[in-house]
Amino acid sequence: MVTRPELFKWRQTEPGFILCAVRWYLRYSLSLRDVEDLLEERGLNVDHTTVWRWVQCYSPELEQQLRRHLKPTNNSWRVDETYVRVKGRWCYLYLAIDSTGATIDFLPSALRDADAPSACFARRSAIDPVLNLE
């Protein structure tokens, strides 16, 4: 008998279906009901709230596992600021960008503060060494 990974203990659904549903929801611009329909086409009757619970439960673990495989950034980084509309309201979007143009992190803010994003990104890099922003 094949044992399940500890992460999927007490789940009734096969881990492959769970990971597939979570990946579809996070990777593509699908709604929870779209993912529910795709799973139903494959013979698995799951409610969209169950898919949402899977996303809440497994997405932090997936991020932690995948973070190791991301391309490391270099030590040169800048903060880019733009003004965008999000859900009908204007806000400032700060992007931490390395010298190759790759987006490292982002921070939406309702208020404009020139020093806060740099401090926030520097603090995040101290907490998460994978960001390597310094």
CSV table of N, CA and C in Angstrom, one decimal:
chain,number,residue,atom,x,y,z
A,1,MET,N,0.8,-1.2,0.0
A,1,MET,CA,0.0,0.0,0.0
A,1,MET,C,0.9,1.2,0.0
A,2,VAL,N,0.5,2.2,-0.9
A,2,VAL,CA,1.3,3.4,-1.0
A,2,VAL,C,0.8,4.4,0.1
A,3,THR,N,1.7,5.0,0.8
A,3,THR,CA,1.3,6.0,1.9
A,3,THR,C,1.3,7.4,1.3
A,4,ARG,N,0.4,8.2,1.8
A,4,ARG,CA,0.3,9.6,1.3
A,4,ARG,C,1.3,10.4,2.0
A,5,PRO,N,1.8,11.5,1.4
A,5,PRO,CA,2.6,12.5,2.1
A,5,PRO,C,1.9,13.0,3.3
A,6,GLU,N,2.6,13.4,4.3
A,6,GLU,CA,2.0,14.0,5.5
A,6,GLU,C,1.1,15.2,5.2
A,7,LEU,N,1.5,16.0,4.2
A,7,LEU,CA,0.7,17.2,3.9
A,7,LEU,C,-0.7,16.9,3.5
A,8,PHE,N,-0.9,15.7,2.9
A,8,PHE,CA,-2.3,15.3,2.4
A,8,PHE,C,-3.0,14.4,3.3
A,9,LYS,N,-2.5,14.2,4.6
A,9,LYS,CA,-3.2,13.3,5.5
A,9,LYS,C,-4.6,13.8,5.8
A,10,TRP,N,-5.5,12.9,5.9
A,10,TRP,CA,-6.9,13.1,6.1
A,10,TRP,C,-7.7,13.7,5.0
A,11,ARG,N,-7.1,13.8,3.8
A,11,ARG,CA,-7.8,14.3,2.6
A,11,ARG,C,-8.4,13.1,1.9
A,12,GLN,N,-9.6,13.2,1.4
A,12,GLN,CA,-10.3,12.1,0.7
A,12,GLN,C,-9.9,12.1,-0.8
A,13,THR,N,-9.4,13.2,-1.3
A,13,THR,CA,-9.1,13.3,-2.7
A,13,THR,C,-7.6,12.9,-2.9
A,14,GLU,N,-7.3,12.4,-4.1
A,14,GLU,CA,-5.9,12.1,-4.4
A,14,GLU,C,-5.1,13.3,-4.4
A,15,PRO,N,-3.9,13.3,-4.0
A,15,PRO,CA,-3.0,14.5,-4.0
A,15,PRO,C,-2.7,15.0,-5.3
A,16,GLY,N,-2.7,14.2,-6.4
A,16,GLY,CA,-2.5,14.7,-7.7
A,16,GLY,C,-3.6,15.6,-8.2
A,17,PHE,N,-4.9,15.3,-7.8
A,17,PHE,CA,-6.0,16.1,-8.2
A,17,PHE,C,-6.0,17.5,-7.4
A,18,ILE,N,-5.6,17.4,-6.2
A,18,ILE,CA,-5.5,18.6,-5.3
A,18,ILE,C,-4.5,19.6,-5.9
A,19,LEU,N,-3.3,19.0,-6.1
A,19,LEU,CA,-2.2,19.9,-6.7
A,19,LEU,C,-2.5,20.4,-8.0
A,20,CYS,N,-3.2,19.7,-8.9
A,20,CYS,CA,-3.6,20.1,-10.2
A,20,CYS,C,-4.6,21.3,-10.1
A,21,ALA,N,-5.6,21.1,-9.2
A,21,ALA,CA,-6.6,22.2,-9.0
A,21,ALA,C,-5.9,23.5,-8.5
A,22,VAL,N,-5.1,23.3,-7.5
A,22,VAL,CA,-4.4,24.5,-6.9
A,22,VAL,C,-3.5,25.2,-8.0
A,23,ARG,N,-2.8,24.4,-8.7
A,23,ARG,CA,-1.9,24.9,-9.8
A,23,ARG,C,-2.7,25.7,-10.8
A,24,TRP,N,-3.9,25.1,-11.3
A,24,TRP,CA,-4.7,25.7,-12.3
A,24,TRP,C,-5.2,27.1,-11.8
A,25,TYR,N,-5.6,27.1,-10.5
A,25,TYR,CA,-6.2,28.3,-10.0
A,25,TYR,C,-5.1,29.4,-9.8
A,26,LEU,N,-3.9,29.0,-9.4
A,26,LEU,CA,-2.9,30.0,-9.2
A,26,LEU,C,-2.2,30.4,-10.5
A,27,ARG,N,-2.0,29.5,-11.4
A,27,ARG,CA,-1.3,29.8,-12.6
A,27,ARG,C,-2.1,30.5,-13.7
A,28,TYR,N,-3.3,30.1,-13.9
A,28,TYR,CA,-4.1,30.7,-14.9
A,28,TYR,C,-5.2,31.6,-14.4
A,29,SER,N,-5.8,32.5,-15.1
A,29,SER,CA,-6.8,33.3,-14.6
A,29,SER,C,-8.2,32.6,-14.7
A,30,LEU,N,-8.3,31.6,-13.9
A,30,LEU,CA,-9.5,30.8,-13.8
A,30,LEU,C,-10.2,31.2,-12.5
A,31,SER,N,-11.6,31.1,-12.5
A,31,SER,CA,-12.3,31.3,-11.3
A,31,SER,C,-12.4,29.9,-10.6
A,32,LEU,N,-12.8,30.0,-9.4
A,32,LEU,CA,-13.0,28.7,-8.6
A,32,LEU,C,-14.0,27.8,-9.3
A,33,ARG,N,-15.0,28.4,-9.9
A,33,ARG,CA,-16.1,27.6,-10.6
A,33,ARG,C,-15.5,27.0,-11.9
A,34,ASP,N,-14.6,27.7,-12.5
A,34,ASP,CA,-14.0,27.2,-13.7
A,34,ASP,C,-13.1,25.9,-13.3
A,35,VAL,N,-12.4,26.0,-12.3
A,35,VAL,CA,-11.6,24.9,-11.8
A,35,VAL,C,-12.5,23.7,-11.4
A,36,GLU,N,-13.6,24.1,-10.8
A,36,GLU,CA,-14.6,23.0,-10.4
A,36,GLU,C,-15.1,22.3,-11.7
A,37,ASP,N,-15.4,23.1,-12.8
A,37,ASP,CA,-15.9,22.5,-14.0
A,37,ASP,C,-14.8,21.6,-14.7
A,38,LEU,N,-13.5,22.1,-14.6
A,38,LEU,CA,-12.5,21.3,-15.2
A,38,LEU,C,-12.3,20.0,-14.5
A,39,LEU,N,-12.4,20.0,-13.1
A,39,LEU,CA,-12.3,18.8,-12.4
A,39,LEU,C,-13.4,17.8,-12.6
A,40,GLU,N,-14.6,18.4,-12.8
A,40,GLU,CA,-15.8,17.6,-13.1
A,40,GLU,C,-15.7,16.9,-14.5
A,41,GLU,N,-15.0,17.6,-15.4
A,41,GLU,CA,-14.8,17.0,-16.7
A,41,GLU,C,-13.9,15.8,-16.6
A,42,ARG,N,-13.0,15.8,-15.6
A,42,ARG,CA,-12.1,14.7,-15.3
A,42,ARG,C,-12.6,13.6,-14.4
A,43,GLY,N,-13.9,13.8,-14.0
A,43,GLY,CA,-14.6,12.7,-13.2
A,43,GLY,C,-14.5,13.0,-11.7
A,44,LEU,N,-14.2,14.2,-11.3
A,44,LEU,CA,-14.1,14.5,-9.8
A,44,LEU,C,-15.1,15.5,-9.5
A,45,ASN,N,-16.1,15.2,-8.7
A,45,ASN,CA,-17.1,16.2,-8.3
A,45,ASN,C,-16.7,16.9,-7.0
A,46,VAL,N,-16.3,18.1,-7.2
A,46,VAL,CA,-15.8,18.9,-6.1
A,46,VAL,C,-16.4,20.3,-6.1
A,47,ASP,N,-16.8,20.8,-5.0
A,47,ASP,CA,-17.4,22.1,-4.9
A,47,ASP,C,-16.3,23.2,-5.0
A,48,HIS,N,-16.7,24.4,-5.5
A,48,HIS,CA,-15.7,25.4,-5.6
A,48,HIS,C,-15.2,25.9,-4.2
A,49,THR,N,-16.0,25.7,-3.2
A,49,THR,CA,-15.5,26.1,-1.8
A,49,THR,C,-14.4,25.2,-1.4
A,50,THR,N,-14.5,23.9,-1.8
A,50,THR,CA,-13.4,22.9,-1.5
A,50,THR,C,-12.1,23.3,-2.2
A,51,VAL,N,-12.3,23.7,-3.4
A,51,VAL,CA,-11.1,24.2,-4.2
A,51,VAL,C,-10.4,25.4,-3.5
A,52,TRP,N,-11.3,26.3,-3.0
A,52,TRP,CA,-10.8,27.5,-2.3
A,52,TRP,C,-10.1,27.1,-1.0
A,53,ARG,N,-10.6,26.1,-0.3
A,53,ARG,CA,-9.9,25.6,0.9
A,53,ARG,C,-8.6,25.0,0.6
A,54,TRP,N,-8.5,24.2,-0.5
A,54,TRP,CA,-7.2,23.7,-1.0
A,54,TRP,C,-6.2,24.7,-1.3
A,55,VAL,N,-6.7,25.8,-2.0
A,55,VAL,CA,-5.8,26.9,-2.3
A,55,VAL,C,-5.2,27.5,-1.1
A,56,GLN,N,-6.1,27.8,-0.1
A,56,GLN,CA,-5.7,28.4,1.2
A,56,GLN,C,-4.7,27.5,1.9
A,57,CYS,N,-4.9,26.2,1.9
A,57,CYS,CA,-4.1,25.3,2.6
A,57,CYS,C,-2.7,25.0,1.9
A,58,TYR,N,-2.8,24.8,0.6
A,58,TYR,CA,-1.6,24.3,-0.1
A,58,TYR,C,-0.7,25.4,-0.8
A,59,SER,N,-1.3,26.5,-1.1
A,59,SER,CA,-0.5,27.5,-1.8
A,59,SER,C,0.7,28.0,-1.0
A,60,PRO,N,0.6,28.3,0.4
A,60,PRO,CA,1.9,28.6,1.1
A,60,PRO,C,2.9,27.5,1.0
A,61,GLU,N,2.5,26.3,1.1
A,61,GLU,CA,3.5,25.2,1.0
A,61,GLU,C,4.1,25.1,-0.4
A,62,LEU,N,3.3,25.3,-1.4
A,62,LEU,CA,3.8,25.3,-2.8
A,62,LEU,C,4.8,26.4,-3.0
A,63,GLU,N,4.5,27.6,-2.5
A,63,GLU,CA,5.4,28.7,-2.6
A,63,GLU,C,6.7,28.4,-1.9
A,64,GLN,N,6.6,27.9,-0.7
A,64,GLN,CA,7.9,27.6,0.0
A,64,GLN,C,8.7,26.5,-0.7
A,65,GLN,N,8.1,25.5,-1.4
A,65,GLN,CA,8.8,24.5,-2.1
A,65,GLN,C,9.4,25.1,-3.4
A,66,LEU,N,8.6,25.9,-4.1
A,66,LEU,CA,9.1,26.5,-5.4
A,66,LEU,C,10.1,27.6,-5.2
A,67,ARG,N,10.1,28.3,-4.1
A,67,ARG,CA,10.9,29.5,-3.9
A,67,ARG,C,12.4,29.1,-4.1
A,68,ARG,N,12.7,27.9,-3.7
A,68,ARG,CA,14.1,27.4,-3.8
A,68,ARG,C,14.6,27.3,-5.3
A,69,HIS,N,13.7,27.1,-6.2
A,69,HIS,CA,14.0,26.9,-7.6
A,69,HIS,C,13.9,28.2,-8.4
A,70,LEU,N,13.5,29.3,-7.8
A,70,LEU,CA,13.5,30.5,-8.6
A,70,LEU,C,14.9,31.0,-8.9
A,71,LYS,N,15.0,31.7,-10.0
A,71,LYS,CA,16.2,32.3,-10.4
A,71,LYS,C,16.7,33.3,-9.4
A,72,PRO,N,17.9,33.2,-8.8
A,72,PRO,CA,18.3,34.2,-7.8
A,72,PRO,C,18.5,35.5,-8.5
A,73,THR,N,18.2,36.6,-7.7
A,73,THR,CA,18.5,37.9,-8.2
A,73,THR,C,19.8,38.4,-7.8
A,74,ASN,N,20.3,39.4,-8.5
A,74,ASN,CA,21.6,40.0,-8.2
A,74,ASN,C,21.5,41.0,-7.1
A,75,ASN,N,22.5,41.6,-6.7
A,75,ASN,CA,22.5,42.6,-5.5
A,75,ASN,C,22.1,44.0,-5.9
A,76,SER,N,22.0,44.3,-7.2
A,76,SER,CA,21.6,45.6,-7.6
A,76,SER,C,20.1,45.7,-7.9
A,77,TRP,N,19.4,46.5,-7.2
A,77,TRP,CA,18.0,46.6,-7.3
A,77,TRP,C,17.5,48.0,-7.2
A,78,ARG,N,16.4,48.3,-7.8
A,78,ARG,CA,15.8,49.7,-7.7
A,78,ARG,C,14.3,49.5,-7.4
A,79,VAL,N,13.7,50.7,-7.0
A,79,VAL,CA,12.3,50.7,-6.7
A,79,VAL,C,11.7,51.5,-7.8
A,80,ASP,N,10.7,51.0,-8.5
A,80,ASP,CA,10.0,51.7,-9.6
A,80,ASP,C,8.6,52.0,-9.0
A,81,GLU,N,8.1,53.2,-9.3
A,81,GLU,CA,6.8,53.6,-8.8
A,81,GLU,C,5.8,53.9,-10.0
A,82,THR,N,4.6,53.4,-9.9
A,82,THR,CA,3.6,53.8,-10.9
A,82,THR,C,2.3,53.9,-10.2
A,83,TYR,N,1.4,54.6,-10.9
A,83,TYR,CA,0.0,54.9,-10.4
A,83,TYR,C,-1.0,54.1,-11.2
A,84,VAL,N,-1.7,53.2,-10.6
A,84,VAL,CA,-2.6,52.3,-11.3
A,84,VAL,C,-4.0,52.3,-10.7
A,85,ARG,N,-4.9,51.8,-11.5
A,85,ARG,CA,-6.3,51.7,-11.0
A,85,ARG,C,-6.5,50.2,-10.6
A,86,VAL,N,-6.9,50.0,-9.4
A,86,VAL,CA,-7.2,48.7,-8.9
A,86,VAL,C,-8.6,48.6,-8.3
A,87,LYS,N,-9.5,47.8,-8.9
A,87,LYS,CA,-10.9,47.7,-8.5
A,87,LYS,C,-11.6,49.1,-8.5
A,88,GLY,N,-11.2,49.9,-9.5
A,88,GLY,CA,-11.9,51.2,-9.6
A,88,GLY,C,-11.3,52.3,-8.7
A,89,ARG,N,-10.3,52.0,-7.9
A,89,ARG,CA,-9.6,53.0,-7.1
A,89,ARG,C,-8.2,53.2,-7.5
A,90,TRP,N,-7.7,54.4,-7.5
A,90,TRP,CA,-6.3,54.7,-7.8
A,90,TRP,C,-5.4,54.4,-6.7
A,91,CYS,N,-4.2,53.7,-6.9
A,91,CYS,CA,-3.3,53.5,-5.9
A,91,CYS,C,-1.9,53.5,-6.5
A,92,TYR,N,-0.9,53.6,-5.6
A,92,TYR,CA,0.5,53.5,-6.0
A,92,TYR,C,1.0,52.1,-6.0
A,93,LEU,N,1.7,51.7,-7.0
A,93,LEU,CA,2.3,50.4,-7.1
A,93,LEU,C,3.8,50.5,-7.1
A,94,TYR,N,4.5,50.0,-6.1
A,94,TYR,CA,5.9,50.0,-6.1
A,94,TYR,C,6.5,48.7,-6.4
A,95,LEU,N,7.4,48.6,-7.3
A,95,LEU,CA,8.0,47.4,-7.8
A,95,LEU,C,9.5,47.4,-7.5
A,96,ALA,N,10.0,46.3,-6.9
A,96,ALA,CA,11.4,46.1,-6.7
A,96,ALA,C,12.0,45.4,-7.9
A,97,ILE,N,12.8,46.0,-8.6
A,97,ILE,CA,13.3,45.5,-9.9
A,97,ILE,C,14.8,45.4,-9.8
A,98,ASP,N,15.4,44.2,-10.2
A,98,ASP,CA,16.8,44.1,-10.3
A,98,ASP,C,17.4,44.6,-11.6
A,99,SER,N,18.7,44.6,-11.7
A,99,SER,CA,19.4,45.2,-12.8
A,99,SER,C,19.1,44.6,-14.2
A,100,THR,N,18.6,43.3,-14.1
A,100,THR,CA,18.2,42.7,-15.4
A,100,THR,C,16.8,42.9,-15.8
A,101,GLY,N,16.0,43.6,-15.0
A,101,GLY,CA,14.7,44.0,-15.3
A,101,GLY,C,13.6,43.0,-14.7
A,102,ALA,N,14.1,42.0,-13.9
A,102,ALA,CA,13.1,41.1,-13.3
A,102,ALA,C,12.5,41.7,-12.1
A,103,THR,N,11.2,41.5,-12.0
A,103,THR,CA,10.5,42.0,-10.8
A,103,THR,C,10.7,41.1,-9.7
A,104,ILE,N,11.2,41.6,-8.6
A,104,ILE,CA,11.5,40.8,-7.4
A,104,ILE,C,10.3,40.8,-6.4
A,105,ASP,N,9.7,41.9,-6.2
A,105,ASP,CA,8.6,42.0,-5.3
A,105,ASP,C,7.8,43.3,-5.6
A,106,PHE,N,6.6,43.4,-5.1
A,106,PHE,CA,5.8,44.5,-5.3
A,106,PHE,C,5.0,44.9,-4.1
A,107,LEU,N,4.6,46.2,-4.0
A,107,LEU,CA,3.9,46.7,-2.8
A,107,LEU,C,2.9,47.7,-3.3
A,108,PRO,N,1.6,47.4,-3.2
A,108,PRO,CA,0.5,48.4,-3.5
A,108,PRO,C,0.3,49.2,-2.3
A,109,SER,N,0.0,50.5,-2.5
A,109,SER,CA,-0.2,51.4,-1.4
A,109,SER,C,-1.2,52.5,-1.8
A,110,ALA,N,-2.0,52.9,-0.8
A,110,ALA,CA,-3.0,53.9,-1.1
A,110,ALA,C,-2.4,55.3,-1.0
A,111,LEU,N,-1.3,55.4,-0.2
A,111,LEU,CA,-0.7,56.7,0.0
A,111,LEU,C,0.7,56.7,-0.7
A,112,ARG,N,1.2,57.9,-1.1
A,112,ARG,CA,2.5,58.0,-1.7
A,112,ARG,C,3.5,58.3,-0.6
A,113,ASP,N,4.5,57.5,-0.5
A,113,ASP,CA,5.6,57.7,0.5
A,113,ASP,C,6.9,57.2,-0.2
A,114,ALA,N,7.8,58.1,-0.5
A,114,ALA,CA,9.0,57.7,-1.2
A,114,ALA,C,9.9,56.8,-0.5
A,115,ASP,N,10.0,56.9,0.8
A,115,ASP,CA,11.0,56.1,1.6
A,115,ASP,C,10.4,54.8,2.1
A,116,ALA,N,9.1,54.7,2.2
A,116,ALA,CA,8.5,53.5,2.8
A,116,ALA,C,8.7,52.2,2.0
A,117,PRO,N,8.5,52.3,0.6
A,117,PRO,CA,8.8,51.1,-0.2
A,117,PRO,C,10.2,50.5,-0.1
A,118,SER,N,11.2,51.4,-0.1
A,118,SER,CA,12.6,51.0,0.0
A,118,SER,C,12.8,50.3,1.3
A,119,ALA,N,12.3,50.9,2.4
A,119,ALA,CA,12.5,50.3,3.7
A,119,ALA,C,11.8,49.0,3.8
A,120,CYS,N,10.6,48.9,3.2
A,120,CYS,CA,9.8,47.7,3.2
A,120,CYS,C,10.5,46.5,2.5
A,121,PHE,N,11.0,46.8,1.3
A,121,PHE,CA,11.7,45.8,0.5
A,121,PHE,C,13.0,45.4,1.2
A,122,ALA,N,13.7,46.4,1.8
A,122,ALA,CA,14.9,46.0,2.5
A,122,ALA,C,14.6,45.1,3.7
A,123,ARG,N,13.5,45.4,4.4
A,123,ARG,CA,13.1,44.6,5.6
A,123,ARG,C,12.7,43.2,5.1
A,124,ARG,N,12.0,43.1,4.0
A,124,ARG,CA,11.6,41.8,3.5
A,124,ARG,C,12.8,41.0,3.1
A,125,SER,N,13.8,41.7,2.5
A,125,SER,CA,15.0,40.9,2.1
A,125,SER,C,15.8,40.4,3.4
A,126,ALA,N,15.7,41.1,4.5
A,126,ALA,CA,16.4,40.7,5.7
A,126,ALA,C,15.6,39.5,6.3
A,127,ILE,N,14.3,39.4,6.1
A,127,ILE,CA,13.5,38.3,6.6
A,127,ILE,C,13.6,37.1,5.7
A,128,ASP,N,13.5,37.3,4.4
A,128,ASP,CA,13.6,36.3,3.4
A,128,ASP,C,14.8,36.4,2.6
A,129,PRO,N,15.9,35.6,2.9
A,129,PRO,CA,17.2,35.8,2.2
A,129,PRO,C,17.1,35.4,0.8
A,130,VAL,N,16.1,34.7,0.3
A,130,VAL,CA,16.0,34.3,-1.1
A,130,VAL,C,15.8,35.6,-2.0
A,131,LEU,N,15.1,36.6,-1.4
A,131,LEU,CA,14.9,37.8,-2.2
A,131,LEU,C,16.2,38.5,-2.5
A,132,ASN,N,17.2,38.4,-1.6
A,132,ASN,CA,18.5,38.9,-1.8
A,132,ASN,C,18.5,40.3,-2.4
A,133,LEU,N,17.8,41.2,-1.8
A,133,LEU,CA,17.7,42.6,-2.3
A,133,LEU,C,18.9,43.5,-1.9
A,134,GLU,N,19.6,43.2,-0.9
A,134,GLU,CA,20.6,44.1,-0.5
A,134,GLU,C,21.8,44.2,-1.4
